[in-house]
Structure formats: structure tokens, C-alpha cells
CSV table of C-alpha atoms in Angstrom, one decimal:
chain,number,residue,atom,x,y,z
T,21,UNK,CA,0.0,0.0,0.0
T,22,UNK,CA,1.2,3.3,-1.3
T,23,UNK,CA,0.0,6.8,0.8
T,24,UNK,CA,0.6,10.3,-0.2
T,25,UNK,CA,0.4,12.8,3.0
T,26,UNK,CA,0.2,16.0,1.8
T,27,UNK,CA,0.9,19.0,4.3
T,28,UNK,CA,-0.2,22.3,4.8
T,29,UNK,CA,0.3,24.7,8.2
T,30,UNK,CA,-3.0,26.4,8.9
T,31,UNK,CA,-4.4,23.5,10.2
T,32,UNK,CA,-2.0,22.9,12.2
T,33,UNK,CA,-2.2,22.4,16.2
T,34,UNK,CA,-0.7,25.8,18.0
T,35,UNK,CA,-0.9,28.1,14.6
T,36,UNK,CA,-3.5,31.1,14.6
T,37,UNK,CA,-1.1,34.3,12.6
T,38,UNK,CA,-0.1,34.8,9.5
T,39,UNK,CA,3.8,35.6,10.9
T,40,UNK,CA,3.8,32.2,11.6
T,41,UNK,CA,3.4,30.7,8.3
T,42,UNK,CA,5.8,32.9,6.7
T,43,UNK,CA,9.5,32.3,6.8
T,44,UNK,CA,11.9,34.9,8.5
T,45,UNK,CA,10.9,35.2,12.3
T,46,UNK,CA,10.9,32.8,15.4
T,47,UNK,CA,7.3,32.1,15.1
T,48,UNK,CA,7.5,30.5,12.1
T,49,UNK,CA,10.0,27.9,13.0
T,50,UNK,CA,8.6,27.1,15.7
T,51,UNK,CA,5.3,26.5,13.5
T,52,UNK,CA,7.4,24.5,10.8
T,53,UNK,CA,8.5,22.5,13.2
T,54,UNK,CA,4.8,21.4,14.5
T,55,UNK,CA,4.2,21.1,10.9
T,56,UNK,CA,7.1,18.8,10.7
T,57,UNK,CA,5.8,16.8,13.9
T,58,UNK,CA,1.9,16.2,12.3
T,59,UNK,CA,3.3,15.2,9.1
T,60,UNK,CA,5.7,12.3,11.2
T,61,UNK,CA,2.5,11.4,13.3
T,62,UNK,CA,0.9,11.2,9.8
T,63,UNK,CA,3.5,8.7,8.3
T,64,UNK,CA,3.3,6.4,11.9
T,65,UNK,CA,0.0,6.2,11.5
T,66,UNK,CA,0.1,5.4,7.8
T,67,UNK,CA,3.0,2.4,8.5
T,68,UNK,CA,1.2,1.5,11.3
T,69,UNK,CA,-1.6,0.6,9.3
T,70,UNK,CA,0.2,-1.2,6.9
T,71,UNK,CA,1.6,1.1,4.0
T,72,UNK,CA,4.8,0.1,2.7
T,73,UNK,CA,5.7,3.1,0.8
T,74,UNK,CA,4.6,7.1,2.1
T,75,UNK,CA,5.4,9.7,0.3
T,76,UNK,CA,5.1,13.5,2.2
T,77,UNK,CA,4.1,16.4,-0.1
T,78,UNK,CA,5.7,19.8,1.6
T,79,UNK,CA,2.2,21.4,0.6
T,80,UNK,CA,2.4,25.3,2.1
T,81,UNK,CA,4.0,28.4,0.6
T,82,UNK,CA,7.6,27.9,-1.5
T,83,UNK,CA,7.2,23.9,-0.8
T,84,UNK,CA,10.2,23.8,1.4
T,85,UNK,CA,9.4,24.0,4.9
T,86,UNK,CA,9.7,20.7,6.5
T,87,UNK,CA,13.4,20.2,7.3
T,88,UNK,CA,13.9,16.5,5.8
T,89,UNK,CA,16.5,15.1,8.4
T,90,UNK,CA,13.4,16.2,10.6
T,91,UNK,CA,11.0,14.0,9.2
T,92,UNK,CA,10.6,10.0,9.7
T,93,UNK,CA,13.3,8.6,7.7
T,94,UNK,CA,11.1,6.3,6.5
T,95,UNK,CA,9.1,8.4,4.1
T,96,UNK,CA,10.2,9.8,1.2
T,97,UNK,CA,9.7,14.0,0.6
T,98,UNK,CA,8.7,16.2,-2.2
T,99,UNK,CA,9.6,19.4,-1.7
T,100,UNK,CA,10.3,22.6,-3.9
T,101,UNK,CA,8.3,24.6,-7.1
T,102,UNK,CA,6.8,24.7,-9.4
T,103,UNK,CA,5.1,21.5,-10.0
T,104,UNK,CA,2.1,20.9,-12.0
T,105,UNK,CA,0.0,18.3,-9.6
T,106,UNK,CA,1.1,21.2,-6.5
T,107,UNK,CA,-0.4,20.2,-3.3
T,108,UNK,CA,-0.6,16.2,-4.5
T,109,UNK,CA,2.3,16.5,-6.3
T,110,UNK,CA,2.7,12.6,-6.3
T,111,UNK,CA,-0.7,11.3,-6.7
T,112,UNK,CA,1.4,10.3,-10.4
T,113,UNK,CA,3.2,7.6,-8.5
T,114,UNK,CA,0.9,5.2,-8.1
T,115,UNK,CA,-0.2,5.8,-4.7
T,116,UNK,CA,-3.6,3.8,-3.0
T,117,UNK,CA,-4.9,7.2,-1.2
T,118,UNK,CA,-4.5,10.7,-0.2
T,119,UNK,CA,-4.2,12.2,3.7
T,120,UNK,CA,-4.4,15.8,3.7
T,121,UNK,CA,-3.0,17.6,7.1
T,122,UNK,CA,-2.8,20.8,8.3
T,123,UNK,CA,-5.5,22.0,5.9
T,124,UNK,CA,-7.3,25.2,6.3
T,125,UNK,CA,-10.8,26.3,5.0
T,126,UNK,CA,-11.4,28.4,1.8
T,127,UNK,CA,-11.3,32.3,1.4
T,128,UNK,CA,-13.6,34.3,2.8
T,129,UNK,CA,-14.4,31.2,5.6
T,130,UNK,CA,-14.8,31.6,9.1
T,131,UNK,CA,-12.0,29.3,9.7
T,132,UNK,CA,-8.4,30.2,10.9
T,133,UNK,CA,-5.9,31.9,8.3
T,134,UNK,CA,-8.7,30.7,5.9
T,135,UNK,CA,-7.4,31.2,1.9
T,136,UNK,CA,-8.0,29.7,-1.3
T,137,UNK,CA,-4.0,29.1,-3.0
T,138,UNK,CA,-3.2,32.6,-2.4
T,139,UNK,CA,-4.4,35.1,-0.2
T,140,UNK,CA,-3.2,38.5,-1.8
T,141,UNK,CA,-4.8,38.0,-5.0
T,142,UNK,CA,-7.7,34.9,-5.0
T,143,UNK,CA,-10.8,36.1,-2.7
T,144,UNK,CA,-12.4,33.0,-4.1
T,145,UNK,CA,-12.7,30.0,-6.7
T,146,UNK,CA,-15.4,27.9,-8.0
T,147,UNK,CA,-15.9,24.9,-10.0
T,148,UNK,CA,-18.8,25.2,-12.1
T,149,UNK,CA,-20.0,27.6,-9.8
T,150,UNK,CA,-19.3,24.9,-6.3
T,151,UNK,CA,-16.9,26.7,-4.2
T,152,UNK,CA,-14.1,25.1,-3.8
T,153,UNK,CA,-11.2,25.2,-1.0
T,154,UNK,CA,-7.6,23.6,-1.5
T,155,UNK,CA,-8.6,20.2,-0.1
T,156,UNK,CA,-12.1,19.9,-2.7
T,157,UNK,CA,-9.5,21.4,-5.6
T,158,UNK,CA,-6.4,19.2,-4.8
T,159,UNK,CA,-9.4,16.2,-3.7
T,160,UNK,CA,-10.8,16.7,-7.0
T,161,UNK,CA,-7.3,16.5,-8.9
T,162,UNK,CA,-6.3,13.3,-6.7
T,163,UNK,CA,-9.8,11.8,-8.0
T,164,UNK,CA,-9.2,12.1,-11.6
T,165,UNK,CA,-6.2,10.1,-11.0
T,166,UNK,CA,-8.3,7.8,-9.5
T,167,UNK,CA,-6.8,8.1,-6.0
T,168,UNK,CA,-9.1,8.3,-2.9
T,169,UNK,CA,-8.7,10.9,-0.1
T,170,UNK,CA,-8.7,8.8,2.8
T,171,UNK,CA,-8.5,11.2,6.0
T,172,UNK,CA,-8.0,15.1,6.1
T,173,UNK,CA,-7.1,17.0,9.5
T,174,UNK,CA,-7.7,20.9,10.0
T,175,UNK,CA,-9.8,23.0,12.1
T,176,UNK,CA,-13.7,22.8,13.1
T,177,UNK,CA,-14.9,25.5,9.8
T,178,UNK,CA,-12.4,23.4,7.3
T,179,UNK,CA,-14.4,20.2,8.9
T,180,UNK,CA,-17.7,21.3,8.1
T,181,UNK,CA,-17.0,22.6,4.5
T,182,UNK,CA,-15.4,19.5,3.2
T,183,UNK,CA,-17.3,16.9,4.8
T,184,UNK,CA,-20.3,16.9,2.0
T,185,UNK,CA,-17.7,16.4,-0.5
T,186,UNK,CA,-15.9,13.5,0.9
T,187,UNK,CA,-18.8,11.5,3.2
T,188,UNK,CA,-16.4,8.8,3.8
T,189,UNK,CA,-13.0,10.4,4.7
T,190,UNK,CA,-12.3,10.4,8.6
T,191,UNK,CA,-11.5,14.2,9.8
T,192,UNK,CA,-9.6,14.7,12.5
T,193,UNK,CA,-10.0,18.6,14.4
T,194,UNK,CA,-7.0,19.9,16.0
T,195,UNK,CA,-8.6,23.3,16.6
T,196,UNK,CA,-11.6,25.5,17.0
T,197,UNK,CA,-12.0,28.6,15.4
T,198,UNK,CA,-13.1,31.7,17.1
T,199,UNK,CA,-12.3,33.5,13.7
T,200,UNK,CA,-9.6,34.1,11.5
T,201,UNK,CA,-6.8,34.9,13.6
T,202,UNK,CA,-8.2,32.7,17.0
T,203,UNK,CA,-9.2,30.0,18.4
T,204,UNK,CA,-9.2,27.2,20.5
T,205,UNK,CA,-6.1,24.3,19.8
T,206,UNK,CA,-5.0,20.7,20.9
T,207,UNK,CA,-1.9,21.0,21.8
T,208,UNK,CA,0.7,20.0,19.4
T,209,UNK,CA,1.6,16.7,21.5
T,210,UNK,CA,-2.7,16.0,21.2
T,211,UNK,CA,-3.0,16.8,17.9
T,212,UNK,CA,-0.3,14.3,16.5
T,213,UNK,CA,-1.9,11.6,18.6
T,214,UNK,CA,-5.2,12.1,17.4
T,215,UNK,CA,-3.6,12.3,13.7
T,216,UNK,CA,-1.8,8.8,14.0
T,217,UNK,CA,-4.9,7.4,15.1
T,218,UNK,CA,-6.9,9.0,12.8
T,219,UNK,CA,-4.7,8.2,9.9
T,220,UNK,CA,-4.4,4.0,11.8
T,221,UNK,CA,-8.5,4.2,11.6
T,222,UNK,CA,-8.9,5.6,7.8
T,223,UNK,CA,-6.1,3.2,6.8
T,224,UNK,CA,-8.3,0.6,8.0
T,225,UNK,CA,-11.4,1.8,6.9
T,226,UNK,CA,-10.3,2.9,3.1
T,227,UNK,CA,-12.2,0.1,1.2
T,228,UNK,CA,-15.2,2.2,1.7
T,229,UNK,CA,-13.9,5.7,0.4
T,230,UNK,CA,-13.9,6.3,-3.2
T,231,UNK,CA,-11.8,9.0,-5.5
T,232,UNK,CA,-14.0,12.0,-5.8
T,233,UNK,CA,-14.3,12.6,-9.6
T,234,UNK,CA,-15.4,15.8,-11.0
T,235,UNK,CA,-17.2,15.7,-14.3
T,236,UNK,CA,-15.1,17.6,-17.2
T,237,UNK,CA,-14.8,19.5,-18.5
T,238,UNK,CA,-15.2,22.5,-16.1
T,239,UNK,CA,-15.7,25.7,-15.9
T,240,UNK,CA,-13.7,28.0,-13.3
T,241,UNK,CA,-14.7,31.0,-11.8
T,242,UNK,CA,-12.1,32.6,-10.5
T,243,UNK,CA,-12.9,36.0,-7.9
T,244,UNK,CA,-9.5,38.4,-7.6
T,245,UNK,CA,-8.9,40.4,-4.6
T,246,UNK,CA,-8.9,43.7,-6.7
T,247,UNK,CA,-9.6,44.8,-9.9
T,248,UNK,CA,-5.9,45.3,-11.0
T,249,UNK,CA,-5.2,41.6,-10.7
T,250,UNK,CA,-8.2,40.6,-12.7
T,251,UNK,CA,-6.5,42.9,-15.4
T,252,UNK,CA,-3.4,40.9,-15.0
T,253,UNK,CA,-4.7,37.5,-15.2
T,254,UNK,CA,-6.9,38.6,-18.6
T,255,UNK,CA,-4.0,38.9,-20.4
T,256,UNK,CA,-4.7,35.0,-20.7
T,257,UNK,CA,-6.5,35.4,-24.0
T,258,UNK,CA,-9.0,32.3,-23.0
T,259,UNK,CA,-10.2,34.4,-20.1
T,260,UNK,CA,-13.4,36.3,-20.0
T,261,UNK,CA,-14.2,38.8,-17.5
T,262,UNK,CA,-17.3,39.1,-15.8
T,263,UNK,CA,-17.2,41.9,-13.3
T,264,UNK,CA,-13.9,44.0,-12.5
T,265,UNK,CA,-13.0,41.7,-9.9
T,266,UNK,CA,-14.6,38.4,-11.5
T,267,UNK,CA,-13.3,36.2,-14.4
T,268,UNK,CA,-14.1,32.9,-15.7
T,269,UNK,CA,-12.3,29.6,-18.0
T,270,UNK,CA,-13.0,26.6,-19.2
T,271,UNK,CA,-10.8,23.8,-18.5
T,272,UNK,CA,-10.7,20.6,-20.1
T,273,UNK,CA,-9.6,18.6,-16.7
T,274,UNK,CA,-9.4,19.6,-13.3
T,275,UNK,CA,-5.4,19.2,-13.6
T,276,UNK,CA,-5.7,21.5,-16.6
T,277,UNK,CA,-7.3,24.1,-13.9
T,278,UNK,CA,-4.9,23.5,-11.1
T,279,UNK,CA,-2.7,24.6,-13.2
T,280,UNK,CA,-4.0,27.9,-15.1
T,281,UNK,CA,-5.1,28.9,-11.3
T,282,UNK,CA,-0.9,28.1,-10.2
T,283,UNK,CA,0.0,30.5,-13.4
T,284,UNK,CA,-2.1,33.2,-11.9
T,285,UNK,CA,-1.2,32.9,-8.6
T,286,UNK,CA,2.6,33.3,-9.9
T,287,UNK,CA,1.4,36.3,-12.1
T,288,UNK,CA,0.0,38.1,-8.9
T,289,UNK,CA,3.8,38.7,-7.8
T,290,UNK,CA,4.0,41.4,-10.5
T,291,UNK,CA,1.4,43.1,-8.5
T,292,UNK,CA,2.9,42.9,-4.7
């Protein structure tokens, strides 16, 4: 059995600011290092149930936060950008399933640090007008490789938007939101225990999640965060723009949209 964890930091146990997700001050490695510590409870759980080969997707900001001699030495990391499959970079490799942890909810959620991709210039995105956070985009792209996503951890708001989309994964909450920048959190030692079980009980339980397929081809709507960055991303010819912060595309696959919505998000550096 092959498993792909892939890892983000808002949903991680302890982290509530924006300074700690963001490389060049204390907080943030102390964060990274929590970060570090859910993804290893991840990959016990995963061997614990049986998996002979994990991979661990570095899934937040530039892709290289996790400090590999850190991590169990018996997974193997992908790190580093760009890549076209992004947060499940993997998923190509013939893995059995998908555990997402330290996933956040979508822009302009209750939840904590909530964000779709990139929070300077994305203040939301839809599939055929569903809206969508990272884990129902990158659980979409995992399906149409026909790769399940078996358990998902995050806070209490991240929770409650996913779980219509995937019935059968097993959620794990390692905080409470009291809004974007609060809330109430495990602490870090909790939240990796309840991860390795959680990820011991999906394991076990995966025969009766499926890949979540989205029908294609799609159609993306795709809100900016000001009106300057929608003229920025219509430059794309295929583009059509709806309002002055609104555009839409069609995509042939949902990997085809991951990546035109990674090409923006790299535009919107122009613009910072």
C-alpha cells in the first residue's frame, strides 16, 4: 500500500497568525517544526496501518518548509516549485490514497488563516459555480487520477466545508475557530496523537472511500482580490471577464485548472 500525505500549516495544532506561516521570524519555525511533527504522526499512523511506501508532499507556501533530516526517515519527501500536480504532487506515483493535514478552510471562511492558494490575489474559486477550497481542488485533482482521499485534518470550519464532498473520509479537528486569527487548539503533542490514530482508523477503513471525480470538463470562476489583478490574469487570452474583480475559464480537466489557477497565482507577484 502506497500513501501520499500531503501538508499544509494552517491547520496545524498551536498556529492562529499569519507571521507564523511565513519564513523569516521565530514564530514560524517554531510552526514549521509542528508542521514537521503532524506530518511524522501522519506517516506512523500510515505504517502502522500497513503502508509500505509514504510519500510526504511539503504542501504550504515555497514547498520547502519541512526540514527532511526532521522528518521519519522512512518516508520519502517532495519538496520545492513549481510542480504541476502542486499540493498532491505525487498522486502520479501510483499511490492507494490521499491524507491531507494541516489543511485550512477556503477564502472568505470563518475558519483560521482561511485562503483559497493565495491570499493576496484569489478572494475566491469555483468549479462550475461549487466553491471550492484547496482540499475539494487538490481532492478533486487526486480523483481524476483515480486516488481516494482517505483522512483530512484541519480545524472545526475546514471540517464542516469538506465533509459533503468527501462523506467517507475520517476528519480529525485539531482546533476551534473563534475566527480568522483565533481559536481554540489541541496541543501539538494531542493533535499528532489524534492524527496517527486518525490516519491507523482511515487506513483501515479505506475500502469504503472512493476517488472524488469531477465531471469535465469545467468551468472556473475565479474571484480576484482587486480589480488590478483581474487585469493581470486577462491577459490569458481564454479568459473572460465578468465583473472587474470576476473572471471565468474553461478547463478541459481539473489538472488542466490547477494549473492555469498556479500560473495566476505566480502572475499576482507582478502586483505585490
Amino acid at each position: 500500500m502506497k500513501v501520499l500525505i500531503s501538508v499544509d500549516i494552517e491547520g496545524v495544532a498551536g498556529v492562529f497568525h499569519f507571521q507564523q506561516t511565513r519564513a523569516g521570524n521565530p514564530e514560524y519555525e517554531r510552526a514549521r517544526r509542528w508542521m514537521t511533527d503532524e506530518a511524522n504522526a501522519a506517516i506512523a499512523g500510515a505504517f502502522d496501518a500497513g503502508a509500505t511506501v509514504v510519500y510526504v508532499n511539503d504542501s504550504h507556501g515555497d514547498f520547502r518548509n519541512m526540514p527532511p533530516d526532521l522528518l521519519d526517515a522512512r518516508a520519502q519527501v517532495i519538496q520545492g516549485k513549481p510542480r504541476y500536480l502542486s499540493m498532491v504532487a505525487g498522486v502520479d506515483l501510483g499511490v492507494d490514497g490521499v491524507c491531507m493535514v494541516g489543511y485550512h478552510s477556503r477564502a472568505q471562511g470563518a475558519g483560521i488563516l482561511a485562503h483559497t492558494i493565495n491570499s493576496f490575489a484569489f478572494a475566491a474559486v469555483e468549479f462550475d459555480g461549487q466553491p471550492m477550497s484547496e482540499a475539494g481542488i487538490y481532492g478533486a485533482l487526486a480523483g481524476e487520477y483515480g486516488v481516494p482521499v482517505w483522512m483530512a485534518s484541519g480545524d472545526d470550519v475546514f471540517i464542516a466545508e469538506n465533509r459533503a464532498l468527501f462523506p467517507a473520509t475520517t476528519f480529525v479537528q485539531t482546533k476551534q475557530a473563534m475566527g480568522q486569527t483565533g481559536g481554540v487548539s489541541l496541543s501539538p503533542a494531542q493533535s499528532c496523537a489524534a492524527i496517527r490514530a486518525g490516519v491507523v482508523s482511515a487506513l483501515e477503513g479505506r475500502a469504503a472511500v472512493a476517488p472524488w471525480v469531477w465531471p469535465t470538463p469545467l468551468t472556473v470562476t475565479l474571484r480576484t482580490q482587486t480589480p488590478a489583478l483581474a487585469d493581470l490574469f486577462c491577459q490569458w487570452p481564454t479568459f473572460e471577464r465578468t465583473t472587474p474583480v470576476e473572471l471565468r475559464f474553461g478547463a478541459p480537466t481539473v489538472e488542466a485548472a490547477v494549473r492555469m489557477l498556479n500560473a495566476c497565482s505566480a502572475m499576482s507577484a507582478m502586483l505585490r
